[in-house]
Amino acid sequence: MNAKTPVEAQLTISSKTYSAWSLRGWLLCKLAGLDVIEQQVPNDAANRAELLLLSPSVLVPRLTCRGASVWDTLAIAEFLNEQFPEAQMLPADPIARAHSRSISGEIHSGFSNLRSALPMNLKVRHEKFPVFSGARPDIERIETIWADCLERYGGPFLFGARPTVADAMYAPVTTRFVTYAVALSAPCEAYCRTIAEWAPMREWIAAAKAEPEEMEELDVEF
Ligand SMILES: N[C@@H](CCC(=O)N[C@@H](CS)C(=O)NCC(=O)O)C(=O)O
């Protein structure tokens, strides 16, 4: 296939307002330069059977592209990086690349207190939200990760001048800090602004705000 031939790809996602994992998968596709057809499924019990037919894990995001069906954001990141090497989704330097994979793995498998205490919600802003003390160590660890990257690679993105996989993985965290007005160090606040101004993020947030559905109670990330 010629490099210029448009690639047909489909991404299954759920709510743009609440689904942090959907956002990560979608940003990864943008980083790859892939113009996906979005398939949005409501994430409620009534629709689980439909979702199961699409995604064996019954979770989103799930990508179909070049004959592959890929689910789980880190698998999607690695698949896209292999398929579209020209997109340079990971840092070129092997040491920085290992660092990027480590912090992407850390957000993928950890920070459960942060997830449950501060669920992603792109439609609201809480100026005086009481942050559960159990989430504090997660917030501090994330600040340390970001500050280290911004200092080592010079910002404004985690691995330098261009966004990479790690930025897609941490993007939903930046929105949580904005939503719940979490006080951060100046470099970390600047990083949250960088992500908020990143064109694909603006596109996603605008689409989220236009979504009709509202969930009154949301106490876990879904
Ligand atoms: N580790 C998975 C997590 C995916 C995940 O938890 N997805 C949530 C949406 S944000 C989901 O599909 N939940 C469906 C459900 O709970 O019914 C990944 O990296 O993709």
PDB file of C-alpha atoms and ligand atoms in Angstrom, residues 19-21 43 48 58-61 72-73 108 222, ligand 1:
ATOM      1  CA  SER A  19     -14.456   8.135  29.187  1.00  0.00           C
ATOM      2  CA  ALA A  20     -10.781   8.808  29.845  1.00  0.00           C
ATOM      3  CA  TRP A  21      -9.670   5.610  28.112  1.00  0.00           C
ATOM      4  CA  ASN A  43     -21.439   2.310  28.198  1.00  0.00           C
ATOM      5  CA  ARG A  48     -22.803  -4.427  27.065  1.00  0.00           C
ATOM      6  CA  VAL A  58     -16.061  -5.458  26.821  1.00  0.00           C
ATOM      7  CA  LEU A  59     -14.012  -2.305  27.240  1.00  0.00           C
ATOM      8  CA  VAL A  60     -13.274   0.637  25.007  1.00  0.00           C
ATOM      9  CA  PRO A  61     -11.253   1.868  23.186  1.00  0.00           C
ATOM     10  CA  ASP A  72      -6.342  -1.762  25.421  1.00  0.00           C
ATOM     11  CA  THR A  73      -4.670   1.629  25.023  1.00  0.00           C
ATOM     12  CA  HIS A 108      -2.054   2.594  32.643  1.00  0.00           C
ATOM     13  CA  PHE A 222     -15.246   4.251  33.397  1.00  0.00           C
TER      14      PHE A 222
HETATM   15  N1  LIG B   1      -6.873  -0.906  30.421  1.00  0.00           N
HETATM   16  C1  LIG B   1      -7.924  -0.556  29.471  1.00  0.00           C
HETATM   17  C2  LIG B   1      -9.004   0.174  30.209  1.00  0.00           C
HETATM   18  C3  LIG B   1     -10.238   0.394  29.358  1.00  0.00           C
HETATM   19  C4  LIG B   1     -11.459   0.795  30.159  1.00  0.00           C
HETATM   20  O1  LIG B   1     -11.515   0.637  31.392  1.00  0.00           O
HETATM   21  N2  LIG B   1     -12.460   1.286  29.444  1.00  0.00           N
HETATM   22  C5  LIG B   1     -13.720   1.697  30.046  1.00  0.00           C
HETATM   23  C6  LIG B   1     -14.140   3.036  29.447  1.00  0.00           C
HETATM   24  S1  LIG B   1     -13.205   4.418  29.921  1.00  0.00           S
HETATM   25  C7  LIG B   1     -14.850   0.770  29.614  1.00  0.00           C
HETATM   26  O2  LIG B   1     -14.901   0.373  28.482  1.00  0.00           O
HETATM   27  N3  LIG B   1     -15.767   0.415  30.519  1.00  0.00           N
HETATM   28  C8  LIG B   1     -16.918  -0.373  30.128  1.00  0.00           C
HETATM   29  C9  LIG B   1     -17.751  -0.851  31.244  1.00  0.00           C
HETATM   30  O3  LIG B   1     -17.310  -0.722  32.382  1.00  0.00           O
HETATM   31  O4  LIG B   1     -18.832  -1.326  30.952  1.00  0.00           O
HETATM   32  C10 LIG B   1      -7.313   0.266  28.343  1.00  0.00           C
HETATM   33  O5  LIG B   1      -6.158   0.668  28.465  1.00  0.00           O
HETATM   34  O6  LIG B   1      -7.938   0.465  27.294  1.00  0.00           O
END
